[in-house]
Short mmCIF file of C-alpha atoms and ligand atoms in Angstrom, two decimals:
data_model
loop_
_atom_site.label_atom_id
_atom_site.label_comp_id
_atom_site.label_asym_id
_atom_site.label_seq_id
_atom_site.Cartn_x
_atom_site.Cartn_y
_atom_site.Cartn_z
CA ARG X 1 121.79 112.19 60.44
CA LYS X 2 120.01 111.99 57.12
CA ARG X 3 118.58 115.05 55.50
CA ILE X 4 115.92 113.97 53.07
CA ALA X 5 114.36 116.32 50.46
CA VAL X 6 111.09 115.62 48.70
CA MET X 7 110.05 117.16 45.51
CA THR X 8 107.22 116.84 42.88
CA SER X 9 108.02 117.16 39.25
CA GLY X 10 106.33 117.08 35.79
CA GLY X 11 102.52 117.16 35.52
CA ASP X 12 100.66 117.19 38.84
CA SER X 13 98.42 114.37 39.99
CA PRO X 14 95.86 113.78 42.80
CA GLY X 15 97.85 112.31 45.70
CA MET X 16 101.17 114.14 45.11
CA SER X 17 100.35 116.33 48.23
CA GLY X 18 99.65 113.23 50.24
CA THR X 19 103.04 111.72 49.09
CA VAL X 20 104.84 114.82 50.25
CA ARG X 21 103.05 114.52 53.68
CA ALA X 22 104.04 110.94 54.01
CA VAL X 23 107.62 111.54 53.08
CA VAL X 24 107.97 114.45 55.44
CA ARG X 25 106.22 112.75 58.46
CA GLN X 26 108.12 109.39 57.87
CA SER X 27 111.42 111.18 57.66
CA ILE X 28 110.84 113.09 60.90
CA ALA X 29 109.54 109.97 62.60
CA SER X 30 112.73 108.12 61.55
CA GLY X 31 114.76 110.89 63.10
CA CYS X 32 115.77 112.58 59.91
CA THR X 33 115.55 116.20 58.88
CA SER X 34 112.87 116.78 56.29
CA TYR X 35 113.10 119.26 53.48
CA ALA X 36 110.71 120.16 50.47
CA VAL X 37 112.02 121.46 47.24
CA PHE X 38 109.46 123.79 45.88
CA GLU X 39 108.48 124.18 42.06
CA GLY X 40 110.12 120.92 40.96
CA TYR X 41 113.74 120.80 39.54
CA GLN X 42 113.52 124.69 39.10
CA GLY X 43 113.55 124.99 42.88
CA LEU X 44 116.52 122.72 43.08
CA VAL X 45 118.36 124.81 40.52
CA ASP X 46 117.39 128.07 42.31
CA GLY X 47 117.98 127.05 45.90
CA GLY X 48 117.71 129.61 48.71
CA GLU X 49 114.04 129.79 49.86
CA MET X 50 112.99 127.22 47.37
CA ILE X 51 114.38 124.55 49.56
CA ARG X 52 112.85 124.77 52.98
CA GLU X 53 112.89 122.49 56.03
CA MET X 54 109.56 120.99 56.70
CA LYS X 55 108.03 120.28 60.27
CA TRP X 56 105.31 117.70 61.04
CA GLU X 57 102.54 120.45 61.12
CA ASP X 58 103.63 121.95 57.78
CA VAL X 59 101.86 119.17 55.96
CA ARG X 60 98.72 118.88 58.25
CA GLY X 61 95.60 118.32 56.04
CA TRP X 62 97.50 117.63 52.83
CA LEU X 63 96.29 114.08 52.38
CA SER X 64 92.97 115.27 50.88
CA GLU X 65 94.41 118.03 48.77
CA GLY X 66 94.49 117.76 45.03
CA GLY X 67 97.62 118.68 42.83
CA THR X 68 100.86 119.37 44.66
CA LEU X 69 101.12 121.93 47.29
CA ILE X 70 104.83 122.39 46.89
CA GLY X 71 104.41 123.20 43.30
CA THR X 72 105.73 121.49 40.10
CA ALA X 73 107.45 122.54 36.91
CA ARG X 74 108.80 121.28 33.61
CA CYS X 75 112.41 122.62 34.03
CA LYS X 76 114.70 123.33 31.04
CA ALA X 77 117.75 124.43 33.18
CA PHE X 78 118.00 120.99 34.86
CA MET X 79 118.26 119.35 31.54
CA GLU X 80 121.67 121.02 31.04
CA ARG X 81 124.75 120.33 33.02
CA PRO X 82 125.20 123.85 34.44
CA GLY X 83 121.80 123.64 35.85
CA ARG X 84 122.54 120.29 37.52
CA LEU X 85 125.77 121.70 38.87
CA LYS X 86 123.89 124.64 40.49
CA ALA X 87 121.28 122.09 41.92
CA ALA X 88 124.22 119.90 43.33
CA ASN X 89 125.62 123.10 45.00
CA ASN X 90 122.38 124.12 46.57
CA MET X 91 121.92 120.64 48.00
CA ILE X 92 125.17 120.74 49.73
CA VAL X 93 124.64 124.32 51.12
CA LYS X 94 121.38 122.84 52.67
CA GLY X 95 123.15 119.58 53.73
CA ILE X 96 120.78 117.43 51.88
CA ASN X 97 121.96 113.89 50.95
CA ALA X 98 118.95 112.18 49.81
CA LEU X 99 116.23 113.05 47.39
CA VAL X 100 112.76 111.51 46.89
CA ILE X 101 111.09 112.58 43.70
CA CYS X 102 107.51 112.05 42.77
CA GLY X 103 106.88 112.46 39.07
CA GLY X 104 106.57 110.74 35.73
CA ASP X 105 108.99 108.83 33.74
CA GLY X 106 110.85 111.98 32.49
CA SER X 107 111.33 113.30 35.95
CA LEU X 108 112.55 110.08 37.11
CA THR X 109 115.05 109.66 34.28
CA GLY X 110 116.42 113.08 35.23
CA ALA X 111 116.82 112.07 38.84
CA ASP X 112 118.91 108.92 37.94
CA LYS X 113 121.04 110.93 35.56
CA PHE X 114 121.71 113.44 38.42
CA ARG X 115 122.69 110.58 40.70
CA ASN X 116 125.10 109.12 38.16
CA GLU X 117 126.70 112.44 37.42
CA TRP X 118 127.03 113.24 41.16
CA PRO X 119 130.70 112.33 41.67
CA SER X 120 131.74 114.37 38.75
CA LEU X 121 129.47 117.23 39.76
CA MET X 122 131.26 117.24 43.18
CA GLU X 123 134.67 117.32 41.38
CA GLU X 124 133.51 120.22 39.32
CA LEU X 125 132.24 122.21 42.29
CA VAL X 126 135.72 121.76 43.80
CA SER X 127 137.66 122.50 40.59
CA LYS X 128 135.67 125.64 40.03
CA GLY X 129 136.23 126.90 43.63
CA MET X 130 132.61 126.81 44.38
CA ARG X 131 133.04 124.18 47.20
CA THR X 132 136.12 122.92 49.07
CA GLU X 133 137.25 119.32 49.31
CA ASP X 134 136.11 119.29 52.93
CA ASP X 135 132.64 120.63 51.88
CA VAL X 136 132.03 117.87 49.55
CA LYS X 137 133.59 115.00 51.44
CA PRO X 138 130.33 114.02 53.17
CA TYR X 139 128.63 113.94 49.91
CA LYS X 140 130.26 111.05 48.01
CA HIS X 141 126.92 109.50 46.88
CA LEU X 142 123.56 110.86 46.17
CA ASN X 143 120.58 108.70 47.44
CA ILE X 144 117.66 108.97 44.96
CA VAL X 145 114.22 107.26 45.29
CA GLY X 146 111.49 107.62 42.70
CA LEU X 147 107.67 107.60 43.30
CA VAL X 148 105.39 107.61 40.33
CA GLY X 149 102.88 110.29 40.29
CA SER X 150 100.92 110.56 37.09
CA ILE X 151 97.21 110.38 36.00
CA ASP X 152 98.44 108.41 32.99
CA ASN X 153 99.27 105.16 34.51
CA ASP X 154 101.90 104.75 31.96
CA LEU X 155 104.93 103.53 33.86
CA SER X 156 105.63 99.85 33.36
CA SER X 157 106.59 97.95 36.59
CA THR X 158 103.81 99.25 38.61
CA ASP X 159 100.08 98.39 38.49
CA ALA X 160 98.93 101.98 39.35
CA THR X 161 100.49 105.29 39.45
CA ILE X 162 99.64 107.88 42.13
CA GLY X 163 96.69 109.79 40.71
CA CYS X 164 95.34 107.48 37.95
CA TYR X 165 92.34 106.19 40.02
CA SER X 166 91.30 109.63 41.02
CA SER X 167 91.43 110.75 37.36
CA LEU X 168 89.57 107.57 36.34
CA GLN X 169 86.88 108.27 38.88
CA ARG X 170 86.46 111.91 37.59
CA ILE X 171 86.14 110.65 34.03
CA CYS X 172 83.44 108.17 34.97
CA GLN X 173 81.49 110.80 36.98
CA SER X 174 81.70 113.24 33.87
CA ILE X 175 80.47 110.46 31.61
CA ASP X 176 77.64 109.69 34.04
CA PHE X 177 76.63 113.40 33.72
CA ILE X 178 76.88 113.12 29.92
CA ASP X 179 75.00 109.85 29.84
CA ALA X 180 71.90 111.66 31.35
CA THR X 181 71.68 114.32 28.60
CA ALA X 182 72.73 111.92 25.86
CA PHE X 183 69.89 109.47 26.95
CA SER X 184 67.33 112.34 27.03
CA HIS X 185 68.04 113.51 23.33
CA GLN X 186 69.06 110.07 22.11
CA ARG X 187 72.49 111.54 21.18
CA ALA X 188 75.93 110.34 20.60
CA PHE X 189 78.93 111.70 22.45
CA VAL X 190 82.63 111.47 21.54
CA ILE X 191 84.59 111.98 24.63
CA GLU X 192 88.27 112.67 24.54
CA VAL X 193 90.30 111.80 27.62
CA MET X 194 93.88 112.34 28.68
CA GLY X 195 96.69 109.83 28.99
CA ARG X 196 99.40 111.09 26.64
CA HIS X 197 100.64 108.03 24.72
CA CYS X 198 98.83 105.57 27.11
CA GLY X 199 95.35 104.28 26.79
CA TRP X 200 94.79 103.08 30.29
CA LEU X 201 92.44 105.98 31.21
CA ALA X 202 90.34 105.48 28.22
CA LEU X 203 90.20 101.71 28.25
CA MET X 204 89.26 101.63 31.96
CA ALA X 205 86.76 104.46 31.52
CA GLY X 206 85.23 102.52 28.64
CA VAL X 207 84.96 99.38 30.75
CA SER X 208 83.59 101.24 33.79
CA CYS X 209 80.92 103.23 31.71
CA GLY X 210 79.95 100.61 29.21
CA ALA X 211 81.11 102.79 26.40
CA ASP X 212 80.11 101.71 22.78
CA PHE X 213 83.75 101.99 21.32
CA VAL X 214 87.14 102.98 22.71
CA PHE X 215 90.30 104.11 20.83
CA ILE X 216 93.64 103.58 22.45
CA PRO X 217 97.07 104.02 21.23
CA GLU X 218 98.50 100.59 22.09
CA ASN X 219 95.80 98.76 20.17
CA PRO X 220 94.66 100.61 17.24
CA PRO X 221 91.38 99.58 15.52
CA THR X 222 91.38 97.40 12.39
CA GLU X 223 91.99 98.94 8.81
CA ASN X 224 88.27 99.39 8.29
CA TRP X 225 87.61 100.64 11.68
CA GLU X 226 85.17 103.20 10.31
CA GLU X 227 82.73 100.51 9.07
CA GLU X 228 83.40 98.29 12.10
CA MET X 229 82.60 101.11 14.48
CA CYS X 230 79.50 102.14 12.73
CA ASN X 231 78.19 98.59 12.52
CA ILE X 232 78.67 98.08 16.33
CA ILE X 233 76.94 101.26 17.13
CA LYS X 234 74.08 100.61 14.77
CA ARG X 235 73.62 97.08 16.34
CA HIS X 236 73.57 98.72 19.78
CA ARG X 237 70.90 101.19 18.74
CA ALA X 238 68.87 98.39 17.11
CA MET X 239 68.85 96.70 20.46
CA GLY X 240 67.20 99.67 21.96
CA LYS X 241 70.12 101.82 23.27
CA ARG X 242 69.07 105.55 23.36
CA LYS X 243 72.60 106.97 23.71
CA THR X 244 76.05 106.25 22.25
CA ILE X 245 79.40 106.97 24.05
CA VAL X 246 82.69 106.64 22.18
CA ILE X 247 85.91 107.31 24.10
CA VAL X 248 88.91 108.48 22.35
CA ALA X 249 92.31 108.60 24.06
CA GLU X 250 94.16 111.79 23.25
CA GLY X 251 97.07 109.71 21.74
CA ALA X 252 94.77 107.49 19.71
CA HIS X 253 95.80 106.63 16.23
CA ASP X 254 95.03 104.15 13.46
CA ARG X 255 97.38 101.26 12.42
CA ASN X 256 99.44 103.62 10.31
CA LEU X 257 99.96 106.04 13.20
CA ASN X 258 97.50 108.74 11.79
CA HIS X 259 95.87 110.56 14.67
CA ILE X 260 92.28 109.70 15.35
CA HIS X 261 90.71 113.04 16.06
CA PRO X 262 87.41 113.15 17.89
CA LYS X 263 86.05 115.35 14.97
CA MET X 264 86.60 112.50 12.60
CA VAL X 265 84.61 110.12 14.84
CA GLU X 266 81.84 112.85 15.12
CA GLU X 267 81.49 113.15 11.41
CA LEU X 268 81.26 109.50 10.86
CA LEU X 269 78.46 109.07 13.51
CA SER X 270 76.53 111.98 12.11
CA THR X 271 76.92 111.27 8.37
CA ARG X 272 76.86 107.47 8.23
CA ILE X 273 74.47 106.87 10.94
CA GLY X 274 72.64 110.05 11.24
CA LEU X 275 73.11 110.43 14.91
CA ASP X 276 72.96 113.89 16.54
CA THR X 277 76.53 113.97 17.83
CA ARG X 278 78.55 116.25 20.31
CA ILE X 279 82.21 116.22 21.16
CA THR X 280 83.25 116.68 24.81
CA THR X 281 87.05 117.17 25.64
CA LEU X 282 87.26 116.54 29.42
CA GLY X 283 90.69 118.41 29.66
CA HIS X 284 92.20 119.25 33.10
CA VAL X 285 89.27 118.50 35.19
CA GLN X 286 90.73 114.94 34.85
CA ARG X 287 93.78 116.07 36.66
CA GLY X 288 92.77 118.42 39.46
CA GLY X 289 90.52 117.89 42.39
CA PRO X 290 90.91 115.78 45.55
CA PRO X 291 92.47 112.29 45.44
CA CYS X 292 90.25 109.30 45.89
CA ALA X 293 90.79 106.84 48.71
CA TYR X 294 93.04 104.49 46.73
CA ASP X 295 95.25 107.34 45.75
CA ARG X 296 95.55 108.56 49.36
CA MET X 297 96.49 105.05 50.46
CA LEU X 298 99.00 104.61 47.69
CA ALA X 299 100.51 108.08 48.40
CA THR X 300 100.95 107.29 52.07
CA LEU X 301 102.20 103.55 51.77
CA GLN X 302 104.63 104.56 49.03
CA GLY X 303 105.86 107.67 50.77
CA VAL X 304 106.56 105.67 53.81
CA GLU X 305 108.43 102.87 51.75
CA ALA X 306 110.40 105.64 49.95
CA VAL X 307 112.04 106.83 53.23
CA LYS X 308 112.63 103.26 54.26
CA ALA X 309 114.49 102.75 50.94
CA VAL X 310 116.61 105.91 51.60
CA LEU X 311 117.50 104.60 55.13
CA GLU X 312 118.43 101.06 53.87
CA ALA X 313 120.37 102.28 50.88
CA THR X 314 124.12 101.63 50.47
CA PRO X 315 126.45 103.20 47.88
CA GLU X 316 125.92 100.00 45.88
CA THR X 317 122.05 100.17 45.64
CA VAL X 318 120.64 100.99 42.40
CA SER X 319 118.06 103.82 42.51
CA PRO X 320 114.81 102.28 43.28
CA VAL X 321 111.26 103.26 42.13
CA ILE X 322 108.42 102.49 44.68
CA CYS X 323 105.64 100.48 42.93
CA ILE X 324 102.56 98.57 43.59
CA VAL X 325 102.40 95.00 42.04
CA GLU X 326 99.57 92.66 42.81
CA ASN X 327 98.57 94.88 45.92
CA LYS X 328 102.09 94.84 47.43
CA ILE X 329 104.20 97.87 47.80
CA VAL X 330 107.47 96.86 46.18
CA ARG X 331 110.84 98.47 45.09
CA ARG X 332 111.79 98.08 41.37
CA GLU X 333 114.93 99.26 39.64
CA LEU X 334 114.25 102.96 38.52
CA VAL X 335 116.17 102.75 35.30
CA LYS X 336 114.74 99.53 34.34
CA ALA X 337 111.12 100.80 34.86
CA VAL X 338 111.83 103.64 32.72
CA GLN X 339 113.43 101.63 29.93
CA LEU X 340 110.52 99.22 29.87
CA THR X 341 108.06 102.25 29.40
CA GLN X 342 110.20 103.66 26.67
CA GLU X 343 110.18 100.27 24.96
CA VAL X 344 106.35 100.56 24.69
CA ALA X 345 106.67 103.93 22.95
CA LYS X 346 109.20 102.47 20.58
CA ALA X 347 107.02 99.41 19.77
CA ILE X 348 104.16 101.71 18.95
CA GLU X 349 106.52 103.67 16.64
CA ARG X 350 107.40 100.61 14.61
CA LYS X 351 103.80 99.60 14.66
CA ASP X 352 104.40 96.46 16.82
CA PHE X 353 101.02 96.77 18.79
CA GLU X 354 101.28 93.35 20.15
CA ALA X 355 104.59 94.21 21.83
CA ALA X 356 103.06 97.53 23.02
CA MET X 357 100.25 95.72 24.69
CA LYS X 358 102.52 93.22 26.37
CA GLY X 359 104.87 96.13 27.31
CA ARG X 360 102.29 97.89 29.35
CA ASP X 361 102.02 94.74 31.64
CA ALA X 362 105.62 94.32 31.91
CA GLU X 363 107.02 93.97 35.36
O1 F6P H 1 100.85 113.52 31.96
C1 F6P H 1 99.70 114.09 32.53
C2 F6P H 1 98.95 114.85 31.33
O2 F6P H 1 97.75 115.30 32.03
C3 F6P H 1 98.62 114.11 30.18
O3 F6P H 1 97.56 113.16 30.36
C4 F6P H 1 98.41 115.09 29.19
O4 F6P H 1 98.78 114.69 27.88
C5 F6P H 1 99.45 116.21 29.56
O5 F6P H 1 99.70 115.89 30.94
C6 F6P H 1 98.96 117.58 29.55
O6 F6P H 1 99.88 118.48 29.82
P1 F6P H 1 99.79 120.02 30.07
O7 F6P H 1 99.04 120.18 31.45
O8 F6P H 1 101.12 120.52 30.20
O9 F6P H 1 98.85 120.55 28.95
#
């Protein structure tokens, strides 16, 4: 009988609670025992009450809840081998032999490392007298499945991460509110949105709200972007537009990787065009709040698929990450997805923006 634990890790995202609900209920429906690890990897390292058995009704109503109701953390202890050894020990104490992790690329990389190290962690537990040979015998392999929860939509290999559409929706609503006041006063607004090193939220918000100009990290503006942006905005104003919206991704930079700060844009709009300009940093309202319908659906379908992947895994199976590609729920190789994502970051570092743009589409 499989004992499957689910955990959320890294930054929270809308839909994570629904993911936990789906994994718990599908595990129980498949005849497995379900556990939740509270507070991310920290809970795995601390063990005890932080790893709890979950019953069907424990996750009632979680589908529409924002954030993650089992908590999350960015855990330093798990990055070191002694922390992972404690985590492995705690899993054996609870009898857990499969782990479903919902998080970003960092959390998923940690998970795969844990799986690869697993046999040597078992040896160490025995050699240190923490467990007996008989204790570890049933735990030869650790079964890991990844689910991508992040508002940033920054993982290559999937079309959407759990939470990104809720965040985009929140950004669009906020821009709608700003639009009304901008229109009234004929003002310009520079709006900074989240996304870390990824421009998806900024770009899609720009498309969805009809922004005048958008700055994203993967495709920085031309060398003389100041002039280009001002000319475009002047043209829009000449056509009768009463408001100006410029969206800046928090990771935006120019072609020499100098950060483009909203303040720089504000100054340009005020001094060169004479627009009465304000800056709005949307911040964490983009991350909290209830998930939209799409994220609830993604959380449920992917949570179910994760349990199926656990049940079908053999010792030879490479760790999968559950993705959505062209509207189909699919499994991809976890390590490869993370590698492709890291290649985008590397392409940006070496200023190969064409490769960065292609990398975001990579399957
Ligand atoms: O990865 C999600 C995210 O919200 C990013 O968009 C942002 O850069 C970061 O997390 C903020 O992290 P924190 O909540 O730790 O400030």
